[in-house]
CSV table of C-alpha atoms and ligand atoms in Angstrom, one decimal:
chain,number,residue,atom,x,y,z
A,688,MET,CA,158.9,262.3,164.1
A,689,LYS,CA,161.4,261.5,161.9
A,690,THR,CA,161.6,258.3,160.3
A,691,VAL,CA,165.3,257.7,161.5
A,692,ASP,CA,164.1,258.0,165.1
A,693,ARG,CA,161.4,255.9,164.5
A,694,LYS,CA,163.4,252.6,163.2
A,695,LEU,CA,165.9,254.0,165.7
A,696,LYS,CA,163.2,253.2,168.6
A,697,GLN,CA,161.5,250.7,166.5
A,698,ILE,CA,165.2,248.2,167.1
A,699,ARG,CA,165.5,249.2,171.0
A,700,ASP,CA,162.3,247.9,171.5
A,701,LYS,CA,163.0,245.2,169.9
A,702,THR,CA,167.0,244.5,171.5
A,703,ILE,CA,164.4,244.7,175.1
A,704,ASP,CA,162.5,242.2,174.2
A,705,CYS,CA,165.1,240.0,172.5
A,706,ARG,CA,165.6,236.7,173.5
A,707,LYS,CA,167.2,235.4,170.9
A,708,CYS,CA,170.6,233.9,172.0
A,709,PRO,CA,171.1,233.1,175.9
A,710,LEU,CA,172.5,236.2,176.7
A,711,TYR,CA,168.8,238.0,178.2
A,712,ARG,CA,169.8,235.7,180.8
A,713,THR,CA,172.9,236.8,182.5
A,714,ARG,CA,172.9,240.9,181.4
A,715,THR,CA,171.0,243.6,183.1
A,716,LEU,CA,170.7,246.0,180.2
A,717,PRO,CA,170.9,246.0,176.9
A,718,VAL,CA,172.5,248.3,175.7
A,719,VAL,CA,171.3,249.2,172.6
A,720,GLY,CA,173.6,252.3,171.4
A,721,GLN,CA,173.6,256.4,171.7
A,722,GLY,CA,174.5,259.0,169.8
A,723,ASN,CA,173.2,261.6,167.0
A,724,HIS,CA,170.8,260.0,164.8
A,725,ALA,CA,172.3,261.9,161.8
A,726,ALA,CA,175.6,261.3,162.8
A,727,LYS,CA,178.4,261.0,159.4
A,728,ILE,CA,180.0,258.4,161.1
A,729,ILE,CA,179.1,255.7,163.3
A,730,PHE,CA,181.5,254.1,166.1
A,731,VAL,CA,181.0,250.3,166.0
A,732,GLY,CA,182.4,248.1,169.2
A,733,GLU,CA,182.3,244.8,170.4
A,734,ALA,CA,179.6,244.4,173.5
A,735,PRO,CA,179.3,246.0,176.7
A,736,GLY,CA,181.5,244.8,179.8
A,737,GLN,CA,180.2,245.8,182.9
A,738,ASN,CA,179.6,249.2,183.4
A,739,GLU,CA,177.9,249.5,180.0
A,740,ASP,CA,175.3,246.6,181.3
A,741,LYS,CA,174.5,248.6,184.5
A,742,THR,CA,174.0,251.4,182.5
A,743,GLY,CA,172.3,251.2,179.6
A,744,ARG,CA,174.7,252.9,177.7
A,745,PRO,CA,177.7,252.4,175.3
A,746,PHE,CA,181.4,253.1,176.0
A,747,CYS,CA,180.6,254.5,179.5
A,748,GLY,CA,183.8,252.4,182.0
A,749,GLN,CA,187.5,253.1,180.8
A,750,ALA,CA,187.7,252.3,177.0
A,751,GLY,CA,184.3,255.2,176.6
A,752,GLY,CA,186.8,257.8,178.8
A,753,VAL,CA,189.3,257.2,176.3
A,754,LEU,CA,186.8,257.1,173.1
A,755,ASP,CA,185.9,260.4,174.8
A,756,GLU,CA,189.2,261.5,174.8
A,757,LEU,CA,190.0,260.6,171.4
A,758,LEU,CA,187.1,262.5,169.6
A,759,ALA,CA,188.2,265.3,172.0
A,760,SER,CA,191.1,265.4,170.4
A,761,ILE,CA,189.0,265.7,166.8
A,762,GLY,CA,186.8,268.1,168.6
A,763,GLN,CA,183.8,266.3,168.3
A,764,PRO,CA,181.7,265.5,171.5
A,765,ARG,CA,180.2,262.1,171.4
A,766,GLU,CA,176.8,263.6,171.0
A,767,SER,CA,177.7,264.5,167.6
A,768,VAL,CA,178.5,260.7,166.6
A,769,TYR,CA,177.1,257.7,166.9
A,770,ILE,CA,178.3,254.5,169.1
A,771,GLY,CA,176.8,250.6,169.0
A,772,ASN,CA,178.2,247.0,169.8
A,773,ILE,CA,177.8,244.0,167.7
A,774,LEU,CA,176.2,242.6,170.8
A,775,LYS,CA,173.9,244.3,173.1
A,776,CYS,CA,174.1,242.1,175.2
A,777,ARG,CA,176.9,241.8,177.4
A,778,PRO,CA,179.1,238.5,177.5
A,779,PRO,CA,179.4,236.8,180.9
A,780,GLN,CA,183.3,237.4,182.6
A,781,ASN,CA,183.6,239.9,179.3
A,782,ARG,CA,184.0,236.7,176.8
A,783,ASN,CA,184.5,237.4,173.8
A,784,PRO,CA,181.8,236.6,171.4
A,785,LEU,CA,180.7,233.6,170.4
A,786,GLU,CA,179.5,232.8,166.6
A,787,ASN,CA,175.2,232.6,167.5
A,788,GLU,CA,175.4,235.3,169.2
A,789,ILE,CA,176.7,237.4,166.8
A,790,GLU,CA,174.5,235.8,164.4
A,791,ALA,CA,171.6,235.9,166.7
A,792,CYS,CA,172.2,240.1,167.0
A,793,ALA,CA,174.0,241.2,164.5
A,794,PRO,CA,170.7,242.0,162.7
A,795,TYR,CA,170.4,245.1,164.7
A,796,LEU,CA,173.3,246.4,164.5
A,797,GLU,CA,172.9,246.1,160.9
A,798,GLU,CA,169.3,247.9,160.4
A,799,GLN,CA,171.1,250.9,163.3
A,800,ILE,CA,173.8,251.2,160.4
A,801,GLU,CA,171.0,251.4,157.6
A,802,ALA,CA,169.1,253.6,159.4
A,803,ILE,CA,171.7,256.1,160.0
A,804,ARG,CA,173.4,255.9,156.8
A,805,PRO,CA,176.9,256.8,157.6
A,806,LYS,CA,178.8,258.3,155.3
A,807,ILE,CA,181.5,256.5,158.1
A,808,ILE,CA,182.3,252.9,160.2
A,809,ALA,CA,184.6,253.3,161.9
A,810,ALA,CA,185.3,249.5,163.3
A,811,LEU,CA,186.3,249.6,167.3
A,812,GLY,CA,189.6,246.4,167.8
A,813,ASN,CA,189.9,242.8,165.8
A,814,TYR,CA,186.1,242.0,166.2
A,815,ALA,CA,184.3,244.4,165.2
A,816,ALA,CA,186.6,245.0,162.0
A,817,VAL,CA,186.3,241.4,161.1
A,818,PHE,CA,182.0,241.8,160.6
A,819,ILE,CA,182.2,245.3,159.5
A,820,LEU,CA,184.6,244.1,156.5
A,821,LYS,CA,182.4,240.9,155.9
A,822,LYS,CA,179.1,243.0,156.1
A,823,TYR,CA,180.7,245.0,153.2
A,824,GLY,CA,182.0,242.4,151.1
A,825,LEU,CA,186.3,243.1,152.0
A,826,GLU,CA,187.2,239.5,152.9
A,827,ASP,CA,190.1,240.0,151.3
A,828,LYS,CA,190.7,242.8,153.3
A,829,ILE,CA,190.9,241.1,156.2
A,830,GLU,CA,194.0,241.3,158.3
A,831,GLY,CA,194.9,241.3,161.8
A,832,ILE,CA,194.3,245.0,163.7
A,833,SER,CA,197.4,246.3,163.6
A,834,LYS,CA,198.0,245.9,159.7
A,835,ILE,CA,194.7,247.6,158.8
A,836,HIS,CA,194.3,250.1,161.8
A,837,GLY,CA,194.0,253.2,160.1
A,838,LYS,CA,193.3,252.2,156.5
A,839,VAL,CA,190.3,253.7,154.1
A,840,PHE,CA,188.2,251.1,152.9
A,841,GLU,CA,186.0,252.7,150.6
A,842,ALA,CA,182.6,250.3,150.0
A,843,ALA,CA,178.8,250.2,148.6
A,844,ALA,CA,176.2,249.8,151.0
A,845,PRO,CA,172.7,250.1,150.3
A,846,PHE,CA,172.1,253.5,151.0
A,847,GLY,CA,175.6,255.0,149.2
A,848,GLY,CA,179.4,254.8,149.6
A,849,ILE,CA,181.2,254.3,152.5
A,850,LYS,CA,184.1,254.3,154.2
A,851,ILE,CA,185.6,251.9,156.7
A,852,ILE,CA,188.1,252.7,159.4
A,853,PRO,CA,189.0,249.5,161.0
A,854,LEU,CA,190.9,251.3,164.6
A,855,TYR,CA,192.8,249.2,167.6
A,856,HIS,CA,190.0,249.0,170.3
A,857,PRO,CA,190.1,252.0,172.9
A,858,ALA,CA,189.9,249.5,175.5
A,859,VAL,CA,194.1,248.9,174.1
A,860,ALA,CA,195.4,252.3,175.6
A,861,VAL,CA,193.4,252.4,178.7
A,862,TYR,CA,196.9,251.8,180.2
A,863,ASN,CA,199.1,251.7,177.1
A,864,ALA,CA,200.0,256.1,176.5
A,865,ASN,CA,202.0,254.5,172.7
A,866,MET,CA,198.1,252.8,171.8
A,867,LYS,CA,196.9,256.0,172.8
A,868,GLU,CA,198.6,258.0,170.6
A,869,THR,CA,198.8,255.4,167.9
A,870,LEU,CA,194.6,256.2,167.9
A,871,LYS,CA,195.1,259.7,168.3
A,872,LYS,CA,196.7,259.8,164.7
A,873,ASP,CA,194.7,257.2,163.3
A,874,PHE,CA,191.5,259.3,164.5
A,875,LEU,CA,193.3,262.5,162.4
A,876,ILE,CA,192.7,260.3,159.6
A,877,ILE,CA,188.2,260.7,160.5
A,878,LYS,CA,189.0,264.2,161.3
A,879,ASN,CA,189.5,265.0,158.0
A,880,PHE,CA,186.8,263.4,156.2
A,881,LEU,CA,184.7,264.5,158.4
A,882,ASN,CA,185.8,268.1,157.4
A,883,ASN,CA,185.6,267.3,153.9
A,884,GLU,CA,181.7,266.2,154.8
A,885,LYS,CA,180.7,269.0,155.8
B,329,URA,N1,183.9,248.0,175.0
B,329,URA,C1,183.2,247.4,173.7
B,329,URA,O1,183.4,246.4,172.8
B,329,URA,N2,181.8,248.0,173.8
B,329,URA,C2,181.4,248.8,175.1
B,329,URA,O2,180.3,249.2,174.7
B,329,URA,C3,182.4,248.8,176.2
B,329,URA,C4,183.1,248.1,176.6
């Protein structure tokens, strides 16, 4: 088994048994993450919703449909990227993540990022953008997602240089065609970088 596969399996096993915060009591399945272990890009969402909680798969509801459409618009099948979340367990009624939950759960995402060693981290929505910018020492770049979506921030990860691209959360485009257009434009930036990485 390749190192990355072994590491991701270890993270999966730990997540399934996790009792580090109370969310394990109310969730159905943890949503560990899914996709290509050699992905050049990781998409980071906030937390599983109802559909994800039932299936254990990230972004499999309406927001996931939008994400698939956005990926298709730049010629990327879902299988070519990796999709994860800050929280692996669903907060009841989809409430916002709490600080203690992020603190308990985020190390799993951090380990996933370090195992996959992506070139790009695309942060979906405000929570993910704040978390990822902070993680890579870019606190001073944090602004509302309406200000920083589609911008590209360079950071130094332990495994090399990465680009961080904050994006609107796909859920905002479920019923809003303008937002989908904005997201599509921002995805073109990703397309460019992926083409240059080939
Ligand atoms: N929203 C998220 O942030 N993550 C999911 O997995 C689904 C919806």
